[in-house]
PDB file of C-alpha atoms in Angstrom:
ATOM      1  CA  UNK A   1     -34.844  27.641-100.816  1.00 68.00           C
ATOM      2  CA  UNK A   2     -38.293  28.964-101.551  1.00 79.00           C
ATOM      3  CA  UNK A   3     -39.763  25.475-101.036  1.00 85.00           C
ATOM      4  CA  UNK A   4     -38.033  25.180 -97.625  1.00 91.00           C
ATOM      5  CA  UNK A   5     -39.453  28.600 -96.621  1.00 91.00           C
ATOM      6  CA  UNK A   6     -42.949  27.543 -97.695  1.00 94.00           C
ATOM      7  CA  UNK A   7     -42.699  24.314 -95.677  1.00 95.00           C
ATOM      8  CA  UNK A   8     -41.522  26.297 -92.673  1.00 95.00           C
ATOM      9  CA  UNK A   9     -44.388  28.723 -93.086  1.00 96.00           C
ATOM     10  CA  UNK A  10     -46.975  25.881 -93.251  1.00 96.00           C
ATOM     11  CA  UNK A  11     -45.284  24.175 -90.347  1.00 97.00           C
ATOM     12  CA  UNK A  12     -45.733  27.287 -88.177  1.00 97.00           C
ATOM     13  CA  UNK A  13     -49.265  27.794 -89.188  1.00 96.00           C
ATOM     14  CA  UNK A  14     -50.224  24.160 -88.578  1.00 96.00           C
ATOM     15  CA  UNK A  15     -48.365  24.035 -85.244  1.00 96.00           C
ATOM     16  CA  UNK A  16     -50.179  27.180 -84.056  1.00 96.00           C
ATOM     17  CA  UNK A  17     -53.704  26.265 -85.170  1.00 96.00           C
ATOM     18  CA  UNK A  18     -53.244  22.709 -83.784  1.00 95.00           C
ATOM     19  CA  UNK A  19     -52.125  24.200 -80.411  1.00 94.00           C
ATOM     20  CA  UNK A  20     -55.285  26.278 -80.246  1.00 94.00           C
ATOM     21  CA  UNK A  21     -57.523  23.281 -81.134  1.00 93.00           C
ATOM     22  CA  UNK A  22     -55.869  21.064 -78.455  1.00 92.00           C
ATOM     23  CA  UNK A  23     -56.046  23.873 -75.909  1.00 90.00           C
ATOM     24  CA  UNK A  24     -59.854  24.261 -76.398  1.00 93.00           C
ATOM     25  CA  UNK A  25     -60.242  20.478 -76.575  1.00 90.00           C
ATOM     26  CA  UNK A  26     -58.654  19.990 -73.165  1.00 87.00           C
ATOM     27  CA  UNK A  27     -60.545  22.976 -71.637  1.00 88.00           C
ATOM     28  CA  UNK A  28     -63.959  21.708 -72.832  1.00 92.00           C
ATOM     29  CA  UNK A  29     -63.708  17.887 -72.972  1.00 87.00           C
ATOM     30  CA  UNK A  30     -60.805  16.424 -70.954  1.00 82.00           C
ATOM     31  CA  UNK A  31     -58.793  18.389 -68.348  1.00 79.00           C
ATOM     32  CA  UNK A  32     -61.661  20.887 -67.874  1.00 83.00           C
ATOM     33  CA  UNK A  33     -59.014  23.610 -67.289  1.00 82.00           C
ATOM     34  CA  UNK A  34     -56.726  25.908 -69.183  1.00 81.00           C
ATOM     35  CA  UNK A  35     -53.474  23.919 -69.626  1.00 84.00           C
ATOM     36  CA  UNK A  36     -50.663  24.076 -72.196  1.00 85.00           C
ATOM     37  CA  UNK A  37     -51.403  21.115 -74.417  1.00 88.00           C
ATOM     38  CA  UNK A  38     -47.880  20.820 -75.915  1.00 83.00           C
ATOM     39  CA  UNK A  39     -44.580  19.350 -75.052  1.00 87.00           C
ATOM     40  CA  UNK A  40     -43.005  22.678 -75.830  1.00 89.00           C
ATOM     41  CA  UNK A  41     -43.366  25.827 -73.745  1.00 85.00           C
ATOM     42  CA  UNK A  42     -44.679  28.076 -76.532  1.00 88.00           C
ATOM     43  CA  UNK A  43     -48.067  28.050 -78.327  1.00 90.00           C
ATOM     44  CA  UNK A  44     -47.245  25.446 -80.997  1.00 90.00           C
ATOM     45  CA  UNK A  45     -47.654  21.728 -81.567  1.00 94.00           C
ATOM     46  CA  UNK A  46     -45.131  20.352 -84.060  1.00 95.00           C
ATOM     47  CA  UNK A  47     -47.328  17.243 -84.636  1.00 93.00           C
ATOM     48  CA  UNK A  48     -49.935  19.425 -86.317  1.00 96.00           C
ATOM     49  CA  UNK A  49     -47.215  21.363 -88.117  1.00 96.00           C
ATOM     50  CA  UNK A  50     -45.881  18.239 -89.726  1.00 95.00           C
ATOM     51  CA  UNK A  51     -49.531  17.204 -90.296  1.00 95.00           C
ATOM     52  CA  UNK A  52     -50.396  20.316 -92.291  1.00 96.00           C
ATOM     53  CA  UNK A  53     -47.225  19.994 -94.396  1.00 96.00           C
ATOM     54  CA  UNK A  54     -48.190  16.381 -95.040  1.00 95.00           C
ATOM     55  CA  UNK A  55     -51.825  17.198 -95.956  1.00 96.00           C
ATOM     56  CA  UNK A  56     -50.604  20.017 -98.237  1.00 96.00           C
ATOM     57  CA  UNK A  57     -48.129  17.748-100.052  1.00 95.00           C
ATOM     58  CA  UNK A  58     -50.556  14.879-100.379  1.00 96.00           C
ATOM     59  CA  UNK A  59     -53.418  17.068-101.642  1.00 96.00           C
ATOM     60  CA  UNK A  60     -51.199  18.173-104.587  1.00 93.00           C
ATOM     61  CA  UNK A  61     -50.828  14.624-105.830  1.00 94.00           C
ATOM     62  CA  UNK A  62     -52.873  13.920-108.984  1.00 92.00           C
ATOM     63  CA  UNK A  63     -54.752  10.678-108.637  1.00 95.00           C
ATOM     64  CA  UNK A  64     -55.995  10.552-112.175  1.00 92.00           C
ATOM     65  CA  UNK A  65     -53.684   7.577-112.791  1.00 91.00           C
ATOM     66  CA  UNK A  66     -55.963   5.617-110.450  1.00 91.00           C
ATOM     67  CA  UNK A  67     -59.350   6.957-111.463  1.00 91.00           C
ATOM     68  CA  UNK A  68     -60.891   9.974-113.225  1.00 93.00           C
ATOM     69  CA  UNK A  69     -63.965   9.983-110.952  1.00 94.00           C
ATOM     70  CA  UNK A  70     -63.533  13.060-108.764  1.00 93.00           C
ATOM     71  CA  UNK A  71     -65.488  11.797-105.738  1.00 94.00           C
ATOM     72  CA  UNK A  72     -63.540   8.556-105.785  1.00 96.00           C
ATOM     73  CA  UNK A  73     -60.282  10.501-105.942  1.00 96.00           C
ATOM     74  CA  UNK A  74     -61.380  12.381-102.787  1.00 96.00           C
ATOM     75  CA  UNK A  75     -62.215   9.188-100.935  1.00 96.00           C
ATOM     76  CA  UNK A  76     -58.812   7.605-101.819  1.00 97.00           C
ATOM     77  CA  UNK A  77     -57.001  10.816-100.821  1.00 97.00           C
ATOM     78  CA  UNK A  78     -58.798  10.955 -97.459  1.00 97.00           C
ATOM     79  CA  UNK A  79     -57.856   7.303 -96.807  1.00 97.00           C
ATOM     80  CA  UNK A  80     -54.184   8.085 -97.705  1.00 97.00           C
ATOM     81  CA  UNK A  81     -54.100  11.139 -95.495  1.00 97.00           C
ATOM     82  CA  UNK A  82     -55.763   9.309 -92.575  1.00 97.00           C
ATOM     83  CA  UNK A  83     -53.098   6.606 -92.746  1.00 97.00           C
ATOM     84  CA  UNK A  84     -50.268   9.130 -92.990  1.00 96.00           C
ATOM     85  CA  UNK A  85     -51.583  11.225 -90.025  1.00 96.00           C
ATOM     86  CA  UNK A  86     -52.092   8.135 -87.912  1.00 97.00           C
ATOM     87  CA  UNK A  87     -48.571   7.012 -88.640  1.00 96.00           C
ATOM     88  CA  UNK A  88     -47.140  10.428 -87.738  1.00 95.00           C
ATOM     89  CA  UNK A  89     -49.062  10.326 -84.465  1.00 96.00           C
ATOM     90  CA  UNK A  90     -47.802   6.770 -83.719  1.00 97.00           C
ATOM     91  CA  UNK A  91     -44.141   7.616 -84.603  1.00 96.00           C
ATOM     92  CA  UNK A  92     -44.178  10.731 -82.396  1.00 94.00           C
ATOM     93  CA  UNK A  93     -45.719   8.785 -79.496  1.00 95.00           C
ATOM     94  CA  UNK A  94     -43.400   5.842 -79.737  1.00 96.00           C
ATOM     95  CA  UNK A  95     -40.236   8.022 -79.956  1.00 95.00           C
ATOM     96  CA  UNK A  96     -41.086   9.783 -76.714  1.00 93.00           C
ATOM     97  CA  UNK A  97     -42.042   6.553 -74.943  1.00 94.00           C
ATOM     98  CA  UNK A  98     -38.938   4.570 -76.055  1.00 92.00           C
ATOM     99  CA  UNK A  99     -36.526   7.505 -75.980  1.00 91.00           C
ATOM    100  CA  UNK A 100     -37.638   9.529 -72.996  1.00 90.00           C
ATOM    101  CA  UNK A 101     -40.015   7.344 -70.933  1.00 90.00           C
ATOM    102  CA  UNK A 102     -42.660   9.996 -71.484  1.00 91.00           C
ATOM    103  CA  UNK A 103     -46.180   9.456 -72.783  1.00 92.00           C
ATOM    104  CA  UNK A 104     -47.384  12.706 -74.243  1.00 90.00           C
ATOM    105  CA  UNK A 105     -50.973  11.391 -74.586  1.00 91.00           C
ATOM    106  CA  UNK A 106     -52.719   8.290 -73.543  1.00 90.00           C
ATOM    107  CA  UNK A 107     -55.475   6.406 -75.229  1.00 93.00           C
ATOM    108  CA  UNK A 108     -55.231   3.304 -73.032  1.00 91.00           C
ATOM    109  CA  UNK A 109     -58.854   3.675 -71.985  1.00 90.00           C
ATOM    110  CA  UNK A 110     -60.032   3.761 -75.567  1.00 91.00           C
ATOM    111  CA  UNK A 111     -61.210   0.600 -77.375  1.00 92.00           C
ATOM    112  CA  UNK A 112     -58.816  -1.199 -79.720  1.00 95.00           C
ATOM    113  CA  UNK A 113     -55.940   1.133 -78.931  1.00 96.00           C
ATOM    114  CA  UNK A 114     -52.312   0.280 -79.845  1.00 96.00           C
ATOM    115  CA  UNK A 115     -49.905   0.919 -76.942  1.00 94.00           C
ATOM    116  CA  UNK A 116     -52.164   3.832 -75.879  1.00 94.00           C
ATOM    117  CA  UNK A 117     -50.707   5.863 -78.742  1.00 96.00           C
ATOM    118  CA  UNK A 118     -53.320   5.453 -81.497  1.00 97.00           C
ATOM    119  CA  UNK A 119     -56.889   4.204 -81.504  1.00 96.00           C
ATOM    120  CA  UNK A 120     -59.850   3.910 -83.925  1.00 96.00           C
ATOM    121  CA  UNK A 121     -61.656   6.913 -82.337  1.00 94.00           C
ATOM    122  CA  UNK A 122     -58.784   9.420 -83.005  1.00 94.00           C
ATOM    123  CA  UNK A 123     -58.047   7.768 -86.382  1.00 97.00           C
ATOM    124  CA  UNK A 124     -61.646   8.654 -87.233  1.00 97.00           C
ATOM    125  CA  UNK A 125     -60.910  12.258 -86.141  1.00 94.00           C
ATOM    126  CA  UNK A 126     -57.927  12.293 -88.485  1.00 96.00           C
ATOM    127  CA  UNK A 127     -60.193  11.073 -91.304  1.00 97.00           C
ATOM    128  CA  UNK A 128     -62.657  13.800 -90.489  1.00 96.00           C
ATOM    129  CA  UNK A 129     -59.912  16.474 -90.496  1.00 95.00           C
ATOM    130  CA  UNK A 130     -58.532  15.009 -93.763  1.00 97.00           C
ATOM    131  CA  UNK A 131     -61.979  15.241 -95.380  1.00 97.00           C
ATOM    132  CA  UNK A 132     -62.554  18.831 -94.215  1.00 96.00           C
ATOM    133  CA  UNK A 133     -59.105  19.783 -95.384  1.00 97.00           C
ATOM    134  CA  UNK A 134     -59.354  18.284 -98.838  1.00 96.00           C
ATOM    135  CA  UNK A 135     -62.849  19.659 -99.476  1.00 95.00           C
ATOM    136  CA  UNK A 136     -62.806  23.007 -97.795  1.00 96.00           C
ATOM    137  CA  UNK A 137     -59.395  24.086 -96.652  1.00 96.00           C
ATOM    138  CA  UNK A 138     -56.809  23.099 -99.270  1.00 96.00           C
ATOM    139  CA  UNK A 139     -57.672  26.004-101.598  1.00 96.00           C
ATOM    140  CA  UNK A 140     -57.362  28.426 -98.679  1.00 96.00           C
ATOM    141  CA  UNK A 141     -53.914  26.970 -97.799  1.00 96.00           C
ATOM    142  CA  UNK A 142     -52.920  27.381-101.459  1.00 95.00           C
ATOM    143  CA  UNK A 143     -53.924  31.085-101.273  1.00 96.00           C
ATOM    144  CA  UNK A 144     -51.814  31.390 -98.011  1.00 94.00           C
ATOM    145  CA  UNK A 145     -48.828  29.935 -99.830  1.00 94.00           C
ATOM    146  CA  UNK A 146     -49.380  32.239-102.768  1.00 93.00           C
ATOM    147  CA  UNK A 147     -49.485  35.276-100.504  1.00 94.00           C
ATOM    148  CA  UNK A 148     -46.348  34.112 -98.713  1.00 93.00           C
ATOM    149  CA  UNK A 149     -44.449  33.592-101.978  1.00 89.00           C
ATOM    150  CA  UNK A 150     -45.416  37.002-103.101  1.00 91.00           C
ATOM    151  CA  UNK A 151     -44.429  38.510 -99.813  1.00 91.00           C
ATOM    152  CA  UNK A 152     -41.106  36.681 -99.342  1.00 82.00           C
ATOM    153  CA  UNK A 153     -39.811  39.432 -96.988  1.00 86.00           C
ATOM    154  CA  UNK A 154     -42.161  37.815 -94.448  1.00 88.00           C
ATOM    155  CA  UNK A 155     -39.647  34.881 -94.374  1.00 90.00           C
ATOM    156  CA  UNK A 156     -37.649  36.982 -91.886  1.00 91.00           C
ATOM    157  CA  UNK A 157     -40.558  36.598 -89.404  1.00 93.00           C
ATOM    158  CA  UNK A 158     -40.768  32.863 -90.293  1.00 94.00           C
ATOM    159  CA  UNK A 159     -37.007  32.521 -89.499  1.00 93.00           C
ATOM    160  CA  UNK A 160     -37.389  34.185 -86.156  1.00 95.00           C
ATOM    161  CA  UNK A 161     -40.311  31.913 -85.179  1.00 95.00           C
ATOM    162  CA  UNK A 162     -38.528  28.828 -86.390  1.00 96.00           C
ATOM    163  CA  UNK A 163     -35.456  29.925 -84.328  1.00 96.00           C
ATOM    164  CA  UNK A 164     -37.672  30.394 -81.199  1.00 94.00           C
ATOM    165  CA  UNK A 165     -39.198  26.883 -81.731  1.00 95.00           C
ATOM    166  CA  UNK A 166     -35.722  25.360 -81.954  1.00 96.00           C
ATOM    167  CA  UNK A 167     -34.594  27.041 -78.777  1.00 93.00           C
ATOM    168  CA  UNK A 168     -37.888  25.988 -77.062  1.00 91.00           C
ATOM    169  CA  UNK A 169     -37.376  22.387 -78.272  1.00 93.00           C
ATOM    170  CA  UNK A 170     -33.784  22.402 -76.775  1.00 92.00           C
ATOM    171  CA  UNK A 171     -35.041  23.727 -73.437  1.00 87.00           C
ATOM    172  CA  UNK A 172     -38.052  21.303 -73.340  1.00 88.00           C
ATOM    173  CA  UNK A 173     -35.771  18.398 -74.272  1.00 90.00           C
ATOM    174  CA  UNK A 174     -33.547  19.373 -71.286  1.00 86.00           C
ATOM    175  CA  UNK A 175     -36.584  19.161 -69.028  1.00 84.00           C
ATOM    176  CA  UNK A 176     -37.501  15.809 -70.628  1.00 86.00           C
ATOM    177  CA  UNK A 177     -34.063  14.335 -69.805  1.00 88.00           C
ATOM    178  CA  UNK A 178     -34.679  15.187 -66.115  1.00 84.00           C
ATOM    179  CA  UNK A 179     -38.070  13.540 -66.327  1.00 84.00           C
ATOM    180  CA  UNK A 180     -36.524  10.493 -67.988  1.00 87.00           C
ATOM    181  CA  UNK A 181     -33.938  10.152 -65.163  1.00 85.00           C
ATOM    182  CA  UNK A 182     -36.730  10.021 -62.584  1.00 80.00           C
ATOM    183  CA  UNK A 183     -38.725   7.660 -64.757  1.00 80.00           C
ATOM    184  CA  UNK A 184     -35.894   5.228 -65.224  1.00 81.00           C
ATOM    185  CA  UNK A 185     -35.104   5.240 -61.532  1.00 79.00           C
ATOM    186  CA  UNK A 186     -38.729   4.210 -60.676  1.00 78.00           C
ATOM    187  CA  UNK A 187     -39.159   2.148 -63.898  1.00 79.00           C
ATOM    188  CA  UNK A 188     -42.389   3.893 -64.904  1.00 82.00           C
ATOM    189  CA  UNK A 189     -43.637   5.837 -67.893  1.00 85.00           C
ATOM    190  CA  UNK A 190     -44.390   9.432 -67.037  1.00 86.00           C
ATOM    191  CA  UNK A 191     -47.796  10.635 -68.389  1.00 86.00           C
ATOM    192  CA  UNK A 192     -46.944  14.197 -69.362  1.00 86.00           C
ATOM    193  CA  UNK A 193     -50.471  15.502 -69.165  1.00 83.00           C
ATOM    194  CA  UNK A 194     -50.957  14.180 -65.615  1.00 82.00           C
ATOM    195  CA  UNK A 195     -47.544  15.594 -64.609  1.00 82.00           C
ATOM    196  CA  UNK A 196     -48.547  19.095 -65.818  1.00 80.00           C
ATOM    197  CA  UNK A 197     -51.872  18.804 -63.972  1.00 78.00           C
ATOM    198  CA  UNK A 198     -50.013  17.721 -60.840  1.00 76.00           C
ATOM    199  CA  UNK A 199     -47.717  20.757 -61.219  1.00 74.00           C
ATOM    200  CA  UNK A 200     -50.665  23.171 -61.608  1.00 73.00           C
ATOM    201  CA  UNK A 201     -52.364  21.719 -58.547  1.00 73.00           C
ATOM    202  CA  UNK A 202     -49.169  22.221 -56.587  1.00 70.00           C
ATOM    203  CA  UNK A 203     -49.074  25.853 -57.628  1.00 66.00           C
ATOM    204  CA  UNK A 204     -52.632  26.371 -56.558  1.00 69.00           C
ATOM    205  CA  UNK A 205     -52.082  24.699 -53.263  1.00 68.00           C
ATOM    206  CA  UNK A 206     -49.058  26.923 -52.582  1.00 65.00           C
ATOM    207  CA  UNK A 207     -51.037  29.943 -53.827  1.00 59.00           C
ATOM    208  CA  UNK A 208     -48.382  30.638 -56.472  1.00 55.00           C
ATOM    209  CA  UNK A 209     -49.635  32.300 -59.596  1.00 55.00           C
ATOM    210  CA  UNK A 210     -49.632  29.923 -62.482  1.00 52.00           C
ATOM    211  CA  UNK A 211     -47.478  30.758 -65.452  1.00 49.00           C
ATOM    212  CA  UNK A 212     -49.864  29.421 -68.171  1.00 47.00           C
ATOM    213  CA  UNK A 213     -47.380  28.995 -71.032  1.00 45.00           C
ATOM    214  CA  UNK A 214     -44.663  27.585 -68.807  1.00 46.00           C
ATOM    215  CA  UNK A 215     -46.238  24.845 -66.634  1.00 47.00           C
ATOM    216  CA  UNK A 216     -42.828  23.365 -65.769  1.00 47.00           C
ATOM    217  CA  UNK A 217     -41.034  26.599 -65.178  1.00 47.00           C
ATOM    218  CA  UNK A 218     -38.080  25.766 -62.874  1.00 49.00           C
ATOM    219  CA  UNK A 219     -35.830  22.745 -62.548  1.00 46.00           C
ATOM    220  CA  UNK A 220     -36.391  22.546 -58.787  1.00 53.00           C
ATOM    221  CA  UNK A 221     -40.132  22.738 -59.130  1.00 58.00           C
ATOM    222  CA  UNK A 222     -40.033  20.109 -61.865  1.00 64.00           C
ATOM    223  CA  UNK A 223     -38.131  17.651 -59.649  1.00 66.00           C
ATOM    224  CA  UNK A 224     -40.619  18.143 -56.799  1.00 69.00           C
ATOM    225  CA  UNK A 225     -43.563  17.748 -59.107  1.00 70.00           C
ATOM    226  CA  UNK A 226     -42.151  14.548 -60.567  1.00 75.00           C
ATOM    227  CA  UNK A 227     -41.673  13.078 -57.069  1.00 73.00           C
ATOM    228  CA  UNK A 228     -45.220  14.038 -56.089  1.00 73.00           C
ATOM    229  CA  UNK A 229     -46.528  12.528 -59.301  1.00 74.00           C
ATOM    230  CA  UNK A 230     -44.609   9.243 -58.788  1.00 73.00           C
ATOM    231  CA  UNK A 231     -45.896   8.991 -55.193  1.00 73.00           C
ATOM    232  CA  UNK A 232     -49.414   9.476 -56.472  1.00 71.00           C
ATOM    233  CA  UNK A 233     -48.868   6.748 -59.077  1.00 69.00           C
ATOM    234  CA  UNK A 234     -47.626   4.395 -56.381  1.00 64.00           C
ATOM    235  CA  UNK A 235     -50.636   4.994 -54.273  1.00 65.00           C
ATOM    236  CA  UNK A 236     -52.887   4.199 -57.329  1.00 62.00           C
TER     237      UNK A 236
END
């Protein structure tokens, strides 16, 4: 039970930190605006939550059975972490494309990409994150876990947040099924980021105040935004 609580705690921490990173990345480099970077409504990205859990678990593996050279162990671990993180990214992307006709991110304009889901550039980013984690962050995460296990009463808060994420996922999945229906009718893949940007532009045009954490806030507005997005895609 304690192990499950620790994994839940790390999942929440990773999801939240990842959401902040992606939020700033979009604001500075890509969308050039404040936009919720996640599939969910709230401030968390499960991809990074699973990623932190994976990095934590892998970093605890003793590679002495391969080599006793410390720097070589670090290189091997970084390579393993990079492969695992890239696979997590690919699986998450392909599940949404095949299951919901939704592309959460798109690397189609990047060199040597695979189905627009993964590409060498972002695999390099994962390698960089893995190296930073194993060298600088893992000991900090261990101290977080140690604090959590010594303050197990905090698991009540973890339970509440996990419950909120589950409810959020159910709601977001309901919105995704609506998007899928429109996507199947028109036989296209919906690019989720562009859809959210289209929704925000519509709010600005109608002078409606944007609800930042809830970019697709009503079913009616969602349907209209999908139709406008599809029309724009047809024109392109």
